[in-house]
mmCIF file with all atom_site columns, C-alpha atoms and ligand atoms in Angstrom:
data_model
loop_
_atom_site.group_PDB
_atom_site.id
_atom_site.type_symbol
_atom_site.label_atom_id
_atom_site.label_alt_id
_atom_site.label_comp_id
_atom_site.label_asym_id
_atom_site.label_entity_id
_atom_site.label_seq_id
_atom_site.pdbx_PDB_ins_code
_atom_site.Cartn_x
_atom_site.Cartn_y
_atom_site.Cartn_z
_atom_site.occupancy
_atom_site.B_iso_or_equiv
_atom_site.pdbx_formal_charge
_atom_site.auth_seq_id
_atom_site.auth_comp_id
_atom_site.auth_asym_id
_atom_site.auth_atom_id
_atom_site.pdbx_PDB_model_num
ATOM   1  C  CA  . MET D 1 1  ? 177.285 9.512   -9.442  1.00 51.00 ? 536  MET D CA  1
ATOM   2  C  CA  . GLU D 1 2  ? 177.030 11.897  -12.350 1.00 51.00 ? 537  GLU D CA  1
ATOM   3  C  CA  . LYS D 1 3  ? 174.332 14.511  -11.749 1.00 48.00 ? 538  LYS D CA  1
ATOM   4  C  CA  . GLU D 1 4  ? 172.580 16.301  -14.576 1.00 47.00 ? 539  GLU D CA  1
ATOM   5  C  CA  . THR D 1 5  ? 171.380 19.879  -14.233 1.00 45.00 ? 540  THR D CA  1
ATOM   6  C  CA  . THR D 1 6  ? 167.778 18.640  -14.521 1.00 46.00 ? 541  THR D CA  1
ATOM   7  C  CA  . GLY D 1 7  ? 168.150 16.844  -11.193 1.00 52.00 ? 542  GLY D CA  1
ATOM   8  C  CA  . GLY D 1 8  ? 168.262 13.397  -12.786 1.00 58.00 ? 543  GLY D CA  1
ATOM   9  C  CA  . CYS D 1 9  ? 171.060 11.043  -12.003 1.00 64.00 ? 544  CYS D CA  1
ATOM   10 C  CA  . LYS D 1 10 ? 172.941 10.055  -15.114 1.00 69.00 ? 545  LYS D CA  1
ATOM   11 C  CA  . ARG D 1 11 ? 174.759 6.722   -15.079 1.00 74.00 ? 546  ARG D CA  1
ATOM   12 C  CA  . CYS D 1 12 ? 173.310 5.716   -11.739 1.00 79.00 ? 547  CYS D CA  1
ATOM   13 C  CA  . LEU D 1 13 ? 171.560 2.565   -10.715 1.00 84.00 ? 548  LEU D CA  1
ATOM   14 C  CA  . LEU D 1 14 ? 168.496 2.538   -8.492  1.00 80.00 ? 549  LEU D CA  1
ATOM   15 C  CA  . PHE D 1 15 ? 170.353 1.503   -5.382  1.00 78.00 ? 550  PHE D CA  1
ATOM   16 C  CA  . GLU D 1 16 ? 172.530 4.592   -5.757  1.00 79.00 ? 551  GLU D CA  1
ATOM   17 C  CA  . MET D 1 17 ? 169.646 7.036   -6.104  1.00 75.00 ? 552  MET D CA  1
ATOM   18 C  CA  . ALA D 1 18 ? 167.883 8.700   -3.197  1.00 66.00 ? 553  ALA D CA  1
ATOM   19 C  CA  . GLY D 1 19 ? 164.094 8.484   -3.078  1.00 69.00 ? 554  GLY D CA  1
ATOM   20 C  CA  . LYS D 1 20 ? 163.814 5.251   -5.029  1.00 69.00 ? 555  LYS D CA  1
ATOM   21 C  CA  . ASP D 1 21 ? 163.043 2.935   -2.114  1.00 74.00 ? 556  ASP D CA  1
ATOM   22 C  CA  . ASP D 1 22 ? 159.789 1.679   -3.647  1.00 76.00 ? 557  ASP D CA  1
ATOM   23 C  CA  . VAL D 1 23 ? 161.521 0.681   -6.847  1.00 76.00 ? 558  VAL D CA  1
ATOM   24 C  CA  . ILE D 1 24 ? 164.375 -0.945  -4.978  1.00 81.00 ? 559  ILE D CA  1
ATOM   25 C  CA  . ALA D 1 25 ? 161.794 -2.982  -3.085  1.00 84.00 ? 560  ALA D CA  1
ATOM   26 C  CA  . GLN D 1 26 ? 160.268 -3.947  -6.433  1.00 82.00 ? 561  GLN D CA  1
ATOM   27 C  CA  . VAL D 1 27 ? 163.672 -5.153  -7.663  1.00 88.00 ? 562  VAL D CA  1
ATOM   28 C  CA  . GLU D 1 28 ? 163.964 -7.414  -4.624  1.00 89.00 ? 563  GLU D CA  1
ATOM   29 C  CA  . LYS D 1 29 ? 160.390 -8.644  -5.011  1.00 87.00 ? 564  LYS D CA  1
ATOM   30 C  CA  . THR D 1 30 ? 161.007 -9.485  -8.677  1.00 89.00 ? 565  THR D CA  1
ATOM   31 C  CA  . ARG D 1 31 ? 164.213 -11.311 -7.736  1.00 91.00 ? 566  ARG D CA  1
ATOM   32 C  CA  . GLN D 1 32 ? 162.314 -13.432 -5.235  1.00 93.00 ? 567  GLN D CA  1
ATOM   33 C  CA  . LEU D 1 33 ? 159.529 -14.235 -7.695  1.00 92.00 ? 568  LEU D CA  1
ATOM   34 C  CA  . LEU D 1 34 ? 161.942 -15.688 -10.232 1.00 95.00 ? 569  LEU D CA  1
ATOM   35 C  CA  . LYS D 1 35 ? 162.708 -19.379 -9.935  1.00 95.00 ? 570  LYS D CA  1
ATOM   36 C  CA  . ASP D 1 36 ? 166.325 -20.328 -9.396  1.00 94.00 ? 571  ASP D CA  1
ATOM   37 C  CA  . ASP D 1 37 ? 166.733 -21.456 -13.003 1.00 96.00 ? 572  ASP D CA  1
ATOM   38 C  CA  . GLU D 1 38 ? 165.194 -18.224 -14.278 1.00 96.00 ? 573  GLU D CA  1
ATOM   39 C  CA  . ARG D 1 39 ? 167.390 -15.876 -12.264 1.00 96.00 ? 574  ARG D CA  1
ATOM   40 C  CA  . SER D 1 40 ? 170.775 -14.558 -13.370 1.00 97.00 ? 575  SER D CA  1
ATOM   41 C  CA  . SER D 1 41 ? 173.643 -15.634 -11.164 1.00 96.00 ? 576  SER D CA  1
ATOM   42 C  CA  . ASP D 1 42 ? 174.973 -12.959 -8.833  1.00 95.00 ? 577  ASP D CA  1
ATOM   43 C  CA  . ALA D 1 43 ? 178.142 -12.702 -10.935 1.00 98.00 ? 578  ALA D CA  1
ATOM   44 C  CA  . GLU D 1 44 ? 176.192 -12.357 -14.202 1.00 98.00 ? 579  GLU D CA  1
ATOM   45 C  CA  . TYR D 1 45 ? 173.836 -9.803  -12.661 1.00 97.00 ? 580  TYR D CA  1
ATOM   46 C  CA  . LYS D 1 46 ? 176.786 -7.734  -11.468 1.00 97.00 ? 581  LYS D CA  1
ATOM   47 C  CA  . ARG D 1 47 ? 178.492 -8.035  -14.875 1.00 98.00 ? 582  ARG D CA  1
ATOM   48 C  CA  . ARG D 1 48 ? 175.378 -6.829  -16.655 1.00 98.00 ? 583  ARG D CA  1
ATOM   49 C  CA  . LEU D 1 49 ? 174.919 -3.841  -14.376 1.00 97.00 ? 584  LEU D CA  1
ATOM   50 C  CA  . GLU D 1 50 ? 178.569 -2.846  -14.736 1.00 97.00 ? 585  GLU D CA  1
ATOM   51 C  CA  . LEU D 1 51 ? 178.085 -2.789  -18.510 1.00 98.00 ? 586  LEU D CA  1
ATOM   52 C  CA  . CYS D 1 52 ? 174.927 -0.716  -18.112 1.00 97.00 ? 587  CYS D CA  1
ATOM   53 C  CA  . LYS D 1 53 ? 176.764 1.753   -15.941 1.00 96.00 ? 588  LYS D CA  1
ATOM   54 C  CA  . GLU D 1 54 ? 179.256 2.336   -18.756 1.00 96.00 ? 589  GLU D CA  1
ATOM   55 C  CA  . CYS D 1 55 ? 176.520 2.715   -21.364 1.00 97.00 ? 590  CYS D CA  1
ATOM   56 C  CA  . ASP D 1 56 ? 175.373 6.091   -22.654 1.00 96.00 ? 591  ASP D CA  1
ATOM   57 C  CA  . LYS D 1 57 ? 171.801 4.755   -22.879 1.00 96.00 ? 592  LYS D CA  1
ATOM   58 C  CA  . LEU D 1 58 ? 171.493 4.546   -19.073 1.00 95.00 ? 593  LEU D CA  1
ATOM   59 C  CA  . ILE D 1 59 ? 169.653 7.538   -17.625 1.00 92.00 ? 594  ILE D CA  1
ATOM   60 C  CA  . ASP D 1 60 ? 167.966 7.564   -14.216 1.00 86.00 ? 595  ASP D CA  1
ATOM   61 C  CA  . ALA D 1 61 ? 168.526 3.809   -13.883 1.00 89.00 ? 596  ALA D CA  1
ATOM   62 C  CA  . THR D 1 62 ? 166.465 3.336   -17.055 1.00 92.00 ? 597  THR D CA  1
ATOM   63 C  CA  . CYS D 1 63 ? 167.646 1.975   -20.394 1.00 96.00 ? 598  CYS D CA  1
ATOM   64 C  CA  . LEU D 1 64 ? 166.670 4.444   -23.104 1.00 96.00 ? 599  LEU D CA  1
ATOM   65 C  CA  . LYS D 1 65 ? 166.625 1.642   -25.684 1.00 96.00 ? 600  LYS D CA  1
ATOM   66 C  CA  . CYS D 1 66 ? 163.998 -0.501  -23.992 1.00 95.00 ? 601  CYS D CA  1
ATOM   67 C  CA  . GLY D 1 67 ? 162.526 1.698   -21.255 1.00 94.00 ? 602  GLY D CA  1
ATOM   68 C  CA  . CYS D 1 68 ? 163.252 -0.840  -18.535 1.00 92.00 ? 603  CYS D CA  1
ATOM   69 C  CA  . TYR D 1 69 ? 164.858 -0.331  -15.165 1.00 91.00 ? 604  TYR D CA  1
ATOM   70 C  CA  . VAL D 1 70 ? 168.053 -2.232  -15.873 1.00 95.00 ? 605  VAL D CA  1
ATOM   71 C  CA  . GLU D 1 71 ? 168.243 -3.659  -12.363 1.00 94.00 ? 606  GLU D CA  1
ATOM   72 C  CA  . ILE D 1 72 ? 164.958 -5.455  -13.017 1.00 94.00 ? 607  ILE D CA  1
ATOM   73 C  CA  . ARG D 1 73 ? 165.705 -6.441  -16.615 1.00 95.00 ? 608  ARG D CA  1
ATOM   74 C  CA  . ALA D 1 74 ? 169.100 -7.882  -15.706 1.00 97.00 ? 609  ALA D CA  1
ATOM   75 C  CA  . LEU D 1 75 ? 167.572 -10.197 -13.098 1.00 96.00 ? 610  LEU D CA  1
ATOM   76 C  CA  . SER D 1 76 ? 166.204 -12.633 -15.640 1.00 96.00 ? 611  SER D CA  1
ATOM   77 C  CA  . LYS D 1 77 ? 168.647 -15.159 -17.055 1.00 96.00 ? 612  LYS D CA  1
ATOM   78 C  CA  . GLY D 1 78 ? 166.839 -15.074 -20.410 1.00 96.00 ? 613  GLY D CA  1
ATOM   79 C  CA  . ALA D 1 79 ? 166.836 -11.288 -20.727 1.00 97.00 ? 614  ALA D CA  1
ATOM   80 C  CA  . HIS D 1 80 ? 169.224 -9.537  -23.045 1.00 97.00 ? 615  HIS D CA  1
ATOM   81 C  CA  . CYS D 1 81 ? 170.508 -6.046  -23.653 1.00 98.00 ? 616  CYS D CA  1
ATOM   82 C  CA  . PRO D 1 82 ? 168.759 -4.371  -26.602 1.00 97.00 ? 617  PRO D CA  1
ATOM   83 C  CA  . GLY D 1 83 ? 172.138 -2.900  -27.508 1.00 97.00 ? 618  GLY D CA  1
ATOM   84 C  CA  . LYS D 1 84 ? 173.740 -6.376  -27.543 1.00 97.00 ? 619  LYS D CA  1
ATOM   85 C  CA  . LYS D 1 85 ? 176.146 -5.501  -24.719 1.00 98.00 ? 620  LYS D CA  1
ATOM   86 C  CA  . TRP D 1 86 ? 175.033 -8.441  -22.590 1.00 98.00 ? 621  TRP D CA  1
HETATM 87 S  S1  . SF4 U 2 .  ? 171.527 -0.598  -23.986 1.00 63.03 ? 1602 SF4 U S1  1
HETATM 88 FE FE1 . SF4 U 2 .  ? 172.101 -2.432  -22.815 1.00 63.03 ? 1602 SF4 U FE1 1
HETATM 89 S  S2  . SF4 U 2 .  ? 173.930 -1.849  -21.644 1.00 63.03 ? 1602 SF4 U S2  1
HETATM 90 FE FE2 . SF4 U 2 .  ? 172.901 0.038   -22.341 1.00 63.03 ? 1602 SF4 U FE2 1
HETATM 91 S  S3  . SF4 U 2 .  ? 171.566 0.613   -20.629 1.00 63.03 ? 1602 SF4 U S3  1
HETATM 92 FE FE3 . SF4 U 2 .  ? 170.335 -0.606  -22.080 1.00 63.03 ? 1602 SF4 U FE3 1
HETATM 93 S  S4  . SF4 U 2 .  ? 170.468 -2.730  -21.267 1.00 63.03 ? 1602 SF4 U S4  1
HETATM 94 FE FE4 . SF4 U 2 .  ? 172.132 -1.532  -20.336 1.00 63.03 ? 1602 SF4 U FE4 1
#
């Protein structure tokens, strides 16, 4: 994890950040609400998040281009990266 002096966690995903249990629960709830044909495969979800982790627009698990938590955005098969990385 790459810590910023402001206390934020740069280049981290929610599951890596302390104190984000509510949001992590929301990620799981969103995953369960999606139908099988609406949900990204596990491999695609992992691929997307790896790309986000390398992206300079990821701050505090949030995409600065769209304002979404990437772990929620990446769940949906039909979602896309606003920076065209996935
Ligand atoms: S621009 Fe794309 S790759 Fe970068 S954080 Fe946002 S969704 Fe992820």
